[in-house]
């Protein structure tokens, strides 16, 4: 079996297999157009397993994301496909091994994917990490405010600059957030032709402090919900202004659905209970992460003090060691304070966990207080699709 990168003409079988496995039919003309355009795609790595013919493939897409205030390289795993003839031959494992080595060589310290089944990708040490709180708020409970003003996003360069500045402020303390949005995102915010409606909120001194992008979702009983896609803010005045604008739509809608990991409860009039309607949130996981380079990730962690962790990693042997981090300086060897498999270590370092004493497959030996600071709960935001 040969593992190699492939593009262009060799991608024909790959695209055909994708249409089958992802239940996304495409005509021969559409597939040929994808192959034609594929020659120009050098911004990601596509690895294939071949044995006289195409068997399986995996894509590694480059991202720049936040980790403890730093911009780091991340490899996004997508389009993991395998033909019927390849099942049980270990092709996917071989492709992941090759992908891990390639990401490590490229300086991609972290990898992320959307699993169709979490237990399947746990075989490759991907652990659920990213999550989003989805708030469901009756519009009648939203508070109105007279502070600041709201403006329709008009695609002007000045508004685009305001939005870029606001996004940078919004994600500055959020692990996994994209370092910056693509030009395609800003081009999609059409003020009149897009199915989404986009508004910026400005403080009284003219600074952009909130952004909301939403569409109206009609339910079977003809009620409408305000389905928010993006909800960015730089502080409480931004949140207040955005919710105030949404409250002005209550005559047209029944409730708001807002993705927001911060606590919106203080901004809402809670009139639920006793037979009345509730405001609530649900938690949705947005994929699983795996640390590719533990040493570099630990050196960037926002941690003061000294702690040692023994990491077990059978697929990335360079991570299989005891690492001691002391105020940003990482060394190898010595006696560990804790022992962890790379999967749970990855989720904990990203900040998913709140109580290390309740984490399975994480063994604390000593120095628990320092470990609690190293693996403290952190803000997180991953709101992308690939």
mmCIF file of C-alpha atoms in Angstrom:
data_model
loop_
_atom_site.group_PDB
_atom_site.id
_atom_site.type_symbol
_atom_site.label_atom_id
_atom_site.label_comp_id
_atom_site.label_asym_id
_atom_site.label_seq_id
_atom_site.Cartn_x
_atom_site.Cartn_y
_atom_site.Cartn_z
ATOM 1 C CA UNK A 1 0.000 0.000 0.000
ATOM 2 C CA UNK A 2 1.321 3.434 -0.967
ATOM 3 C CA UNK A 3 0.480 6.641 0.945
ATOM 4 C CA UNK A 4 0.992 9.833 -1.075
ATOM 5 C CA UNK A 5 -0.380 13.300 -1.717
ATOM 6 C CA UNK A 6 -2.603 13.652 -4.753
ATOM 7 C CA UNK A 7 -4.283 16.490 -6.656
ATOM 8 C CA UNK A 8 -5.896 17.150 -10.008
ATOM 9 C CA UNK A 9 -6.596 14.123 -12.195
ATOM 10 C CA UNK A 10 -6.065 11.624 -9.393
ATOM 11 C CA UNK A 11 -8.857 13.341 -7.491
ATOM 12 C CA UNK A 12 -11.591 12.025 -9.823
ATOM 13 C CA UNK A 13 -12.187 8.823 -7.839
ATOM 14 C CA UNK A 14 -11.905 10.790 -4.608
ATOM 15 C CA UNK A 15 -14.690 13.205 -5.553
ATOM 16 C CA UNK A 16 -16.885 10.376 -6.797
ATOM 17 C CA UNK A 17 -16.463 8.532 -3.505
ATOM 18 C CA UNK A 18 -17.282 11.711 -1.550
ATOM 19 C CA UNK A 19 -20.621 12.041 -3.381
ATOM 20 C CA UNK A 20 -21.528 8.498 -2.291
ATOM 21 C CA UNK A 21 -20.361 8.498 1.313
ATOM 22 C CA UNK A 22 -21.589 12.009 2.154
ATOM 23 C CA UNK A 23 -24.878 11.516 0.265
ATOM 24 C CA UNK A 24 -24.180 14.595 -1.857
ATOM 25 C CA UNK A 25 -24.971 13.673 -5.476
ATOM 26 C CA UNK A 26 -23.112 15.503 -8.233
ATOM 27 C CA UNK A 27 -23.236 15.218 -12.016
ATOM 28 C CA UNK A 28 -20.246 14.147 -14.094
ATOM 29 C CA UNK A 29 -19.905 17.770 -15.223
ATOM 30 C CA UNK A 30 -19.826 19.022 -11.618
ATOM 31 C CA UNK A 31 -17.245 16.417 -10.621
ATOM 32 C CA UNK A 32 -15.100 17.266 -13.663
ATOM 33 C CA UNK A 33 -15.255 20.948 -12.716
ATOM 34 C CA UNK A 34 -14.080 20.109 -9.193
ATOM 35 C CA UNK A 35 -11.163 18.130 -10.604
ATOM 36 C CA UNK A 36 -10.291 21.024 -12.923
ATOM 37 C CA UNK A 37 -10.293 23.520 -10.064
ATOM 38 C CA UNK A 38 -8.390 21.081 -7.874
ATOM 39 C CA UNK A 39 -5.122 21.675 -9.719
ATOM 40 C CA UNK A 40 -4.977 25.123 -8.141
ATOM 41 C CA UNK A 41 -5.626 23.922 -4.603
ATOM 42 C CA UNK A 42 -2.271 23.916 -2.844
ATOM 43 C CA UNK A 43 -3.466 25.409 0.423
ATOM 44 C CA UNK A 44 -4.178 22.053 2.017
ATOM 45 C CA UNK A 45 -2.761 18.538 1.988
ATOM 46 C CA UNK A 46 -4.737 15.642 0.590
ATOM 47 C CA UNK A 47 -3.337 12.210 1.360
ATOM 48 C CA UNK A 48 -4.459 9.024 -0.358
ATOM 49 C CA UNK A 49 -3.939 5.306 0.090
ATOM 50 C CA UNK A 50 -3.337 3.465 -3.185
ATOM 51 C CA UNK A 51 -2.905 -0.201 -4.056
ATOM 52 C CA UNK A 52 -2.978 -0.243 -7.852
ATOM 53 C CA UNK A 53 -6.082 1.946 -7.450
ATOM 54 C CA UNK A 54 -7.529 4.571 -5.146
ATOM 55 C CA UNK A 55 -8.613 3.150 -1.758
ATOM 56 C CA UNK A 56 -8.985 5.891 0.877
ATOM 57 C CA UNK A 57 -8.191 9.548 1.482
ATOM 58 C CA UNK A 58 -7.983 12.285 4.089
ATOM 59 C CA UNK A 59 -7.669 16.075 3.846
ATOM 60 C CA UNK A 60 -5.691 18.365 6.166
ATOM 61 C CA UNK A 61 -6.855 21.974 5.858
ATOM 62 C CA UNK A 62 -4.759 24.804 7.335
ATOM 63 C CA UNK A 63 -6.215 27.149 9.946
ATOM 64 C CA UNK A 64 -4.818 29.778 12.280
ATOM 65 C CA UNK A 65 -6.610 29.670 15.644
ATOM 66 C CA UNK A 66 -6.287 31.140 19.108
ATOM 67 C CA UNK A 67 -4.694 29.307 22.013
ATOM 68 C CA UNK A 68 -4.244 31.162 25.316
ATOM 69 C CA UNK A 69 -3.861 34.472 23.464
ATOM 70 C CA UNK A 70 -1.467 33.147 20.795
ATOM 71 C CA UNK A 71 -2.108 32.470 17.113
ATOM 72 C CA UNK A 72 -1.187 28.870 16.336
ATOM 73 C CA UNK A 73 -1.388 26.646 13.272
ATOM 74 C CA UNK A 74 -4.113 24.005 13.295
ATOM 75 C CA UNK A 75 -4.815 21.153 10.884
ATOM 76 C CA UNK A 76 -8.517 20.686 10.203
ATOM 77 C CA UNK A 77 -9.326 17.110 9.200
ATOM 78 C CA UNK A 78 -12.036 16.705 6.572
ATOM 79 C CA UNK A 79 -13.231 14.408 3.791
ATOM 80 C CA UNK A 80 -12.152 11.154 5.437
ATOM 81 C CA UNK A 81 -13.355 8.594 2.886
ATOM 82 C CA UNK A 82 -12.770 4.911 2.305
ATOM 83 C CA UNK A 83 -13.976 2.632 -0.492
ATOM 84 C CA UNK A 84 -15.741 -0.639 0.246
ATOM 85 C CA UNK A 85 -12.670 -2.551 -0.965
ATOM 86 C CA UNK A 86 -10.492 -0.803 1.625
ATOM 87 C CA UNK A 87 -12.571 -1.674 4.680
ATOM 88 C CA UNK A 88 -10.606 -3.570 7.301
ATOM 89 C CA UNK A 89 -7.227 -3.028 5.618
ATOM 90 C CA UNK A 90 -6.016 -0.318 7.993
ATOM 91 C CA UNK A 91 -5.885 2.387 5.330
ATOM 92 C CA UNK A 92 -7.453 5.108 7.520
ATOM 93 C CA UNK A 93 -5.010 4.429 10.356
ATOM 94 C CA UNK A 94 -2.108 4.617 7.913
ATOM 95 C CA UNK A 95 -3.457 7.918 6.547
ATOM 96 C CA UNK A 96 -3.828 9.422 10.019
ATOM 97 C CA UNK A 97 -0.266 8.394 10.876
ATOM 98 C CA UNK A 98 0.953 10.148 7.729
ATOM 99 C CA UNK A 99 -1.231 13.193 8.451
ATOM 100 C CA UNK A 100 0.135 13.493 11.999
ATOM 101 C CA UNK A 101 3.716 13.486 10.714
ATOM 102 C CA UNK A 102 2.886 16.046 8.029
ATOM 103 C CA UNK A 103 1.147 18.370 10.520
ATOM 104 C CA UNK A 104 4.079 18.063 12.914
ATOM 105 C CA UNK A 105 6.551 18.915 10.135
ATOM 106 C CA UNK A 106 4.368 21.884 9.102
ATOM 107 C CA UNK A 107 4.276 23.312 12.616
ATOM 108 C CA UNK A 108 0.563 22.578 13.080
ATOM 109 C CA UNK A 109 0.456 22.053 16.844
ATOM 110 C CA UNK A 110 -3.205 21.092 17.003
ATOM 111 C CA UNK A 111 -5.741 19.190 14.914
ATOM 112 C CA UNK A 112 -9.525 19.366 14.907
ATOM 113 C CA UNK A 113 -12.354 17.465 13.218
ATOM 114 C CA UNK A 114 -16.111 16.953 13.246
ATOM 115 C CA UNK A 115 -16.624 13.262 14.047
ATOM 116 C CA UNK A 116 -19.553 11.333 12.629
ATOM 117 C CA UNK A 117 -19.000 9.180 15.718
ATOM 118 C CA UNK A 118 -16.871 10.320 18.627
ATOM 119 C CA UNK A 119 -15.817 6.810 19.627
ATOM 120 C CA UNK A 120 -14.445 6.114 16.149
ATOM 121 C CA UNK A 121 -12.054 9.074 16.171
ATOM 122 C CA UNK A 122 -11.081 8.418 19.765
ATOM 123 C CA UNK A 123 -9.050 5.586 18.236
ATOM 124 C CA UNK A 124 -6.820 8.362 16.895
ATOM 125 C CA UNK A 125 -6.943 10.259 20.228
ATOM 126 C CA UNK A 126 -9.403 12.996 19.206
ATOM 127 C CA UNK A 127 -11.372 14.107 22.259
ATOM 128 C CA UNK A 128 -14.513 16.328 22.280
ATOM 129 C CA UNK A 129 -13.325 19.838 23.071
ATOM 130 C CA UNK A 130 -15.275 22.635 21.373
ATOM 131 C CA UNK A 131 -18.807 23.434 22.426
ATOM 132 C CA UNK A 132 -21.433 26.119 21.908
ATOM 133 C CA UNK A 133 -24.237 27.183 24.204
ATOM 134 C CA UNK A 134 -27.425 27.718 22.215
ATOM 135 C CA UNK A 135 -29.781 30.092 24.046
ATOM 136 C CA UNK A 136 -33.545 29.904 23.506
ATOM 137 C CA UNK A 137 -35.135 33.144 24.661
ATOM 138 C CA UNK A 138 -38.754 34.275 24.151
ATOM 139 C CA UNK A 139 -38.548 37.679 22.489
ATOM 140 C CA UNK A 140 -40.973 39.079 25.064
ATOM 141 C CA UNK A 141 -38.228 38.578 27.701
ATOM 142 C CA UNK A 142 -35.593 40.661 25.892
ATOM 143 C CA UNK A 143 -34.789 44.024 27.413
ATOM 144 C CA UNK A 144 -34.784 47.200 25.365
ATOM 145 C CA UNK A 145 -32.096 49.837 25.816
ATOM 146 C CA UNK A 146 -31.556 53.372 24.540
ATOM 147 C CA UNK A 147 -27.764 53.289 24.766
ATOM 148 C CA UNK A 148 -25.887 53.512 21.474
ATOM 149 C CA UNK A 149 -27.347 52.903 18.017
ATOM 150 C CA UNK A 150 -27.776 50.095 15.470
ATOM 151 C CA UNK A 151 -26.831 50.184 11.774
ATOM 152 C CA UNK A 152 -27.421 47.799 8.873
ATOM 153 C CA UNK A 153 -24.107 46.400 7.608
ATOM 154 C CA UNK A 154 -23.670 48.080 4.202
ATOM 155 C CA UNK A 155 -20.435 46.488 2.864
ATOM 156 C CA UNK A 156 -18.569 49.810 3.062
ATOM 157 C CA UNK A 157 -14.858 49.703 3.801
ATOM 158 C CA UNK A 158 -15.385 51.626 7.035
ATOM 159 C CA UNK A 159 -17.970 49.144 8.307
ATOM 160 C CA UNK A 160 -15.803 46.218 7.221
ATOM 161 C CA UNK A 161 -12.906 47.695 9.201
ATOM 162 C CA UNK A 162 -15.189 48.147 12.231
ATOM 163 C CA UNK A 163 -16.318 44.539 11.962
ATOM 164 C CA UNK A 164 -12.757 43.194 11.683
ATOM 165 C CA UNK A 165 -11.710 45.178 14.750
ATOM 166 C CA UNK A 166 -14.737 43.942 16.681
ATOM 167 C CA UNK A 167 -14.055 40.309 15.736
ATOM 168 C CA UNK A 168 -10.455 40.599 16.956
ATOM 169 C CA UNK A 169 -11.729 41.917 20.299
ATOM 170 C CA UNK A 170 -14.405 39.220 20.511
ATOM 171 C CA UNK A 171 -12.050 36.250 20.019
ATOM 172 C CA UNK A 172 -8.949 37.551 21.831
ATOM 173 C CA UNK A 173 -9.535 35.307 24.890
ATOM 174 C CA UNK A 174 -11.300 32.377 23.189
ATOM 175 C CA UNK A 175 -9.394 29.181 22.453
ATOM 176 C CA UNK A 176 -9.950 27.560 19.040
ATOM 177 C CA UNK A 177 -11.460 30.721 17.500
ATOM 178 C CA UNK A 178 -10.189 31.493 14.001
ATOM 179 C CA UNK A 179 -7.522 34.191 14.178
ATOM 180 C CA UNK A 180 -9.360 36.102 11.473
ATOM 181 C CA UNK A 181 -12.337 35.604 9.199
ATOM 182 C CA UNK A 182 -11.823 34.960 5.486
ATOM 183 C CA UNK A 183 -12.651 37.493 2.788
ATOM 184 C CA UNK A 184 -15.396 35.110 1.654
ATOM 185 C CA UNK A 185 -17.160 35.617 4.979
ATOM 186 C CA UNK A 186 -17.294 39.406 4.594
ATOM 187 C CA UNK A 187 -18.389 39.094 0.960
ATOM 188 C CA UNK A 188 -21.310 36.900 2.071
ATOM 189 C CA UNK A 189 -22.810 39.702 4.180
ATOM 190 C CA UNK A 190 -24.975 41.169 1.443
ATOM 191 C CA UNK A 191 -27.322 43.784 2.944
ATOM 192 C CA UNK A 192 -30.236 43.145 0.564
ATOM 193 C CA UNK A 193 -29.730 39.901 -1.361
ATOM 194 C CA UNK A 194 -28.495 37.632 1.439
ATOM 195 C CA UNK A 195 -30.999 35.478 3.352
ATOM 196 C CA UNK A 196 -29.240 36.696 6.491
ATOM 197 C CA UNK A 197 -29.584 40.167 7.975
ATOM 198 C CA UNK A 198 -26.464 41.755 9.473
ATOM 199 C CA UNK A 199 -26.301 44.681 11.872
ATOM 200 C CA UNK A 200 -23.564 46.474 13.808
ATOM 201 C CA UNK A 201 -24.224 48.111 17.153
ATOM 202 C CA UNK A 202 -22.237 51.235 18.042
ATOM 203 C CA UNK A 203 -21.669 52.732 21.460
ATOM 204 C CA UNK A 204 -22.605 56.343 22.104
ATOM 205 C CA UNK A 205 -19.050 57.432 21.236
ATOM 206 C CA UNK A 206 -19.261 55.711 17.833
ATOM 207 C CA UNK A 207 -17.246 52.537 18.526
ATOM 208 C CA UNK A 208 -18.553 49.246 17.131
ATOM 209 C CA UNK A 209 -19.226 46.980 20.125
ATOM 210 C CA UNK A 210 -21.694 44.401 18.777
ATOM 211 C CA UNK A 211 -22.548 42.452 15.624
ATOM 212 C CA UNK A 212 -25.502 40.192 14.888
ATOM 213 C CA UNK A 213 -26.246 38.162 11.767
ATOM 214 C CA UNK A 214 -29.556 36.289 11.678
ATOM 215 C CA UNK A 215 -32.406 34.949 9.574
ATOM 216 C CA UNK A 216 -36.073 34.323 10.246
ATOM 217 C CA UNK A 217 -36.911 30.661 10.698
ATOM 218 C CA UNK A 218 -40.537 29.729 10.083
ATOM 219 C CA UNK A 219 -41.947 26.839 12.101
ATOM 220 C CA UNK A 220 -44.636 24.376 11.084
ATOM 221 C CA UNK A 221 -47.254 26.255 13.131
ATOM 222 C CA UNK A 222 -46.309 29.511 11.296
ATOM 223 C CA UNK A 223 -44.493 30.993 14.298
ATOM 224 C CA UNK A 224 -41.161 32.603 13.472
ATOM 225 C CA UNK A 225 -37.892 32.329 15.374
ATOM 226 C CA UNK A 226 -34.949 34.707 15.092
ATOM 227 C CA UNK A 227 -32.159 32.236 14.256
ATOM 228 C CA UNK A 228 -28.877 34.014 15.001
ATOM 229 C CA UNK A 229 -25.779 32.856 13.131
ATOM 230 C CA UNK A 230 -23.179 35.281 14.528
ATOM 231 C CA UNK A 231 -23.333 37.158 17.835
ATOM 232 C CA UNK A 232 -20.124 39.097 18.539
ATOM 233 C CA UNK A 233 -19.474 41.727 21.182
ATOM 234 C CA UNK A 234 -16.633 43.481 22.964
ATOM 235 C CA UNK A 235 -18.364 43.894 26.319
ATOM 236 C CA UNK A 236 -21.665 44.181 28.130
ATOM 237 C CA UNK A 237 -22.768 47.292 26.249
ATOM 238 C CA UNK A 238 -22.490 45.336 22.997
ATOM 239 C CA UNK A 239 -24.609 42.487 24.343
ATOM 240 C CA UNK A 240 -27.171 44.948 25.702
ATOM 241 C CA UNK A 241 -27.375 46.764 22.370
ATOM 242 C CA UNK A 242 -27.753 43.605 20.294
ATOM 243 C CA UNK A 243 -30.474 42.143 22.531
ATOM 244 C CA UNK A 244 -32.239 45.504 22.508
ATOM 245 C CA UNK A 245 -32.319 45.440 18.703
ATOM 246 C CA UNK A 246 -33.647 41.863 18.678
ATOM 247 C CA UNK A 247 -36.345 42.889 21.157
ATOM 248 C CA UNK A 248 -37.632 45.321 18.516
ATOM 249 C CA UNK A 249 -38.504 42.290 16.353
ATOM 250 C CA UNK A 250 -40.850 40.691 18.891
ATOM 251 C CA UNK A 251 -43.942 41.591 16.844
ATOM 252 C CA UNK A 252 -42.534 39.459 14.021
ATOM 253 C CA UNK A 253 -41.076 36.559 15.990
ATOM 254 C CA UNK A 254 -41.771 34.262 18.898
ATOM 255 C CA UNK A 255 -38.279 33.560 20.226
ATOM 256 C CA UNK A 256 -34.539 34.091 19.682
ATOM 257 C CA UNK A 257 -32.019 31.301 19.163
ATOM 258 C CA UNK A 258 -28.552 32.684 19.946
ATOM 259 C CA UNK A 259 -25.150 30.906 19.955
ATOM 260 C CA UNK A 260 -23.232 32.428 22.868
ATOM 261 C CA UNK A 261 -20.928 30.781 25.412
ATOM 262 C CA UNK A 262 -21.160 33.659 27.878
ATOM 263 C CA UNK A 263 -23.981 33.939 30.392
ATOM 264 C CA UNK A 264 -26.906 35.870 28.899
ATOM 265 C CA UNK A 265 -29.118 35.354 31.956
ATOM 266 C CA UNK A 266 -28.361 38.790 33.524
ATOM 267 C CA UNK A 267 -29.512 40.478 30.302
ATOM 268 C CA UNK A 268 -32.907 38.718 30.182
ATOM 269 C CA UNK A 269 -36.178 39.260 32.016
ATOM 270 C CA UNK A 270 -36.778 35.820 33.514
ATOM 271 C CA UNK A 271 -40.533 35.292 33.672
ATOM 272 C CA UNK A 272 -40.495 31.533 33.214
ATOM 273 C CA UNK A 273 -42.004 28.940 35.543
ATOM 274 C CA UNK A 274 -45.464 28.488 36.989
ATOM 275 C CA UNK A 275 -46.867 27.573 33.602
ATOM 276 C CA UNK A 276 -45.119 30.408 31.783
ATOM 277 C CA UNK A 277 -42.446 30.121 29.125
ATOM 278 C CA UNK A 278 -38.813 29.345 29.946
ATOM 279 C CA UNK A 279 -35.549 30.807 28.759
ATOM 280 C CA UNK A 280 -32.867 28.138 28.599
ATOM 281 C CA UNK A 281 -29.729 27.018 26.819
ATOM 282 C CA UNK A 282 -28.541 23.711 25.406
ATOM 283 C CA UNK A 283 -24.924 22.681 24.854
ATOM 284 C CA UNK A 284 -23.788 21.406 21.473
ATOM 285 C CA UNK A 285 -20.335 20.013 20.874
ATOM 286 C CA UNK A 286 -18.524 21.386 17.831
ATOM 287 C CA UNK A 287 -15.971 18.706 17.230
ATOM 288 C CA UNK A 288 -12.939 17.018 18.737
ATOM 289 C CA UNK A 289 -9.329 18.130 19.102
ATOM 290 C CA UNK A 290 -5.962 16.425 19.307
ATOM 291 C CA UNK A 291 -2.634 17.980 20.273
ATOM 292 C CA UNK A 292 0.030 17.277 17.640
ATOM 293 C CA UNK A 293 2.978 18.947 19.393
ATOM 294 C CA UNK A 294 2.583 18.775 23.177
ATOM 295 C CA UNK A 295 5.900 20.454 23.934
ATOM 296 C CA UNK A 296 5.151 23.598 21.930
ATOM 297 C CA UNK A 297 1.542 23.784 23.163
ATOM 298 C CA UNK A 298 2.683 23.607 26.785
ATOM 299 C CA UNK A 299 5.238 26.356 26.180
ATOM 300 C CA UNK A 300 2.396 28.674 25.089
ATOM 301 C CA UNK A 301 -0.022 27.784 27.892
ATOM 302 C CA UNK A 302 -1.159 30.641 30.122
ATOM 303 C CA UNK A 303 0.298 29.168 33.302
ATOM 304 C CA UNK A 304 2.419 30.455 36.151
ATOM 305 C CA UNK A 305 4.124 27.871 38.295
ATOM 306 C CA UNK A 306 5.598 24.427 37.740
ATOM 307 C CA UNK A 307 3.887 21.141 36.848
ATOM 308 C CA UNK A 308 4.869 17.857 35.185
ATOM 309 C CA UNK A 309 2.706 15.563 33.071
ATOM 310 C CA UNK A 310 3.497 12.158 31.616
ATOM 311 C CA UNK A 311 1.752 11.845 28.244
ATOM 312 C CA UNK A 312 0.969 8.507 26.624
ATOM 313 C CA UNK A 313 0.751 8.846 22.840
ATOM 314 C CA UNK A 314 1.118 5.721 20.712
ATOM 315 C CA UNK A 315 0.558 7.513 17.373
ATOM 316 C CA UNK A 316 2.808 10.578 17.768
ATOM 317 C CA UNK A 317 5.926 9.190 19.475
ATOM 318 C CA UNK A 318 7.464 12.659 19.922
ATOM 319 C CA UNK A 319 4.706 13.338 22.518
ATOM 320 C CA UNK A 320 5.369 10.149 24.466
ATOM 321 C CA UNK A 321 7.340 11.600 27.392
ATOM 322 C CA UNK A 322 7.246 13.440 30.715
ATOM 323 C CA UNK A 323 6.948 17.204 30.182
ATOM 324 C CA UNK A 324 7.668 19.770 32.875
ATOM 325 C CA UNK A 325 6.441 23.312 32.291
ATOM 326 C CA UNK A 326 7.792 26.087 34.482
ATOM 327 C CA UNK A 327 6.608 29.613 33.662
ATOM 328 C CA UNK A 328 6.592 28.971 29.916
ATOM 329 C CA UNK A 329 9.775 26.906 29.744
ATOM 330 C CA UNK A 330 9.281 23.217 28.917
ATOM 331 C CA UNK A 331 11.727 20.410 29.629
ATOM 332 C CA UNK A 332 11.565 16.639 29.237
ATOM 333 C CA UNK A 333 12.092 13.866 31.742
ATOM 334 C CA UNK A 334 11.780 13.594 35.496
ATOM 335 C CA UNK A 335 9.005 12.470 37.810
ATOM 336 C CA UNK A 336 5.457 13.345 36.720
ATOM 337 C CA UNK A 337 2.766 15.039 38.809
ATOM 338 C CA UNK A 338 0.080 13.433 36.647
ATOM 339 C CA UNK A 339 -0.377 10.846 33.898
ATOM 340 C CA UNK A 340 -2.713 11.286 30.924
ATOM 341 C CA UNK A 341 -3.399 9.853 27.496
ATOM 342 C CA UNK A 342 -2.914 12.430 24.737
ATOM 343 C CA UNK A 343 -6.658 12.634 24.013
ATOM 344 C CA UNK A 344 -7.785 13.737 27.452
ATOM 345 C CA UNK A 345 -4.650 15.895 27.782
ATOM 346 C CA UNK A 346 -5.703 17.701 24.579
ATOM 347 C CA UNK A 347 -9.205 18.505 25.825
ATOM 348 C CA UNK A 348 -7.918 19.602 29.240
ATOM 349 C CA UNK A 349 -5.212 21.871 27.830
ATOM 350 C CA UNK A 350 -7.752 23.580 25.557
ATOM 351 C CA UNK A 351 -9.795 24.363 28.680
ATOM 352 C CA UNK A 352 -12.828 22.090 28.396
ATOM 353 C CA UNK A 353 -12.679 20.656 31.914
ATOM 354 C CA UNK A 354 -13.602 22.334 35.201
ATOM 355 C CA UNK A 355 -12.654 19.801 37.878
ATOM 356 C CA UNK A 356 -9.578 17.659 37.249
ATOM 357 C CA UNK A 357 -10.532 15.289 40.079
ATOM 358 C CA UNK A 358 -13.553 14.158 38.020
ATOM 359 C CA UNK A 359 -11.735 13.540 34.727
ATOM 360 C CA UNK A 360 -11.527 9.879 33.663
ATOM 361 C CA UNK A 361 -8.164 8.557 32.463
ATOM 362 C CA UNK A 362 -6.320 11.370 34.223
ATOM 363 C CA UNK A 363 -4.216 10.267 37.185
ATOM 364 C CA UNK A 364 -3.071 12.878 39.693
ATOM 365 C CA UNK A 365 0.010 11.836 41.694
ATOM 366 C CA UNK A 366 0.911 15.102 43.433
ATOM 367 C CA UNK A 367 1.009 18.888 43.008
ATOM 368 C CA UNK A 368 -2.751 19.064 42.442
ATOM 369 C CA UNK A 369 -3.065 22.835 42.886
ATOM 370 C CA UNK A 370 -0.552 23.562 40.127
ATOM 371 C CA UNK A 371 -2.275 21.050 37.843
ATOM 372 C CA UNK A 372 -5.598 22.799 38.451
ATOM 373 C CA UNK A 373 -4.044 26.061 37.232
ATOM 374 C CA UNK A 374 -2.482 24.407 34.179
ATOM 375 C CA UNK A 375 -5.728 22.698 33.189
ATOM 376 C CA UNK A 376 -8.168 25.387 34.264
ATOM 377 C CA UNK A 377 -11.438 25.944 32.458
ATOM 378 C CA UNK A 378 -11.055 28.491 29.633
ATOM 379 C CA UNK A 379 -13.220 30.407 27.215
ATOM 380 C CA UNK A 380 -13.651 28.554 23.965
ATOM 381 C CA UNK A 381 -15.274 29.319 20.631
ATOM 382 C CA UNK A 382 -15.239 27.310 17.431
ATOM 383 C CA UNK A 383 -17.981 28.262 15.002
ATOM 384 C CA UNK A 384 -16.709 27.034 11.654
ATOM 385 C CA UNK A 385 -17.625 24.283 9.212
ATOM 386 C CA UNK A 386 -15.276 22.201 7.069
#
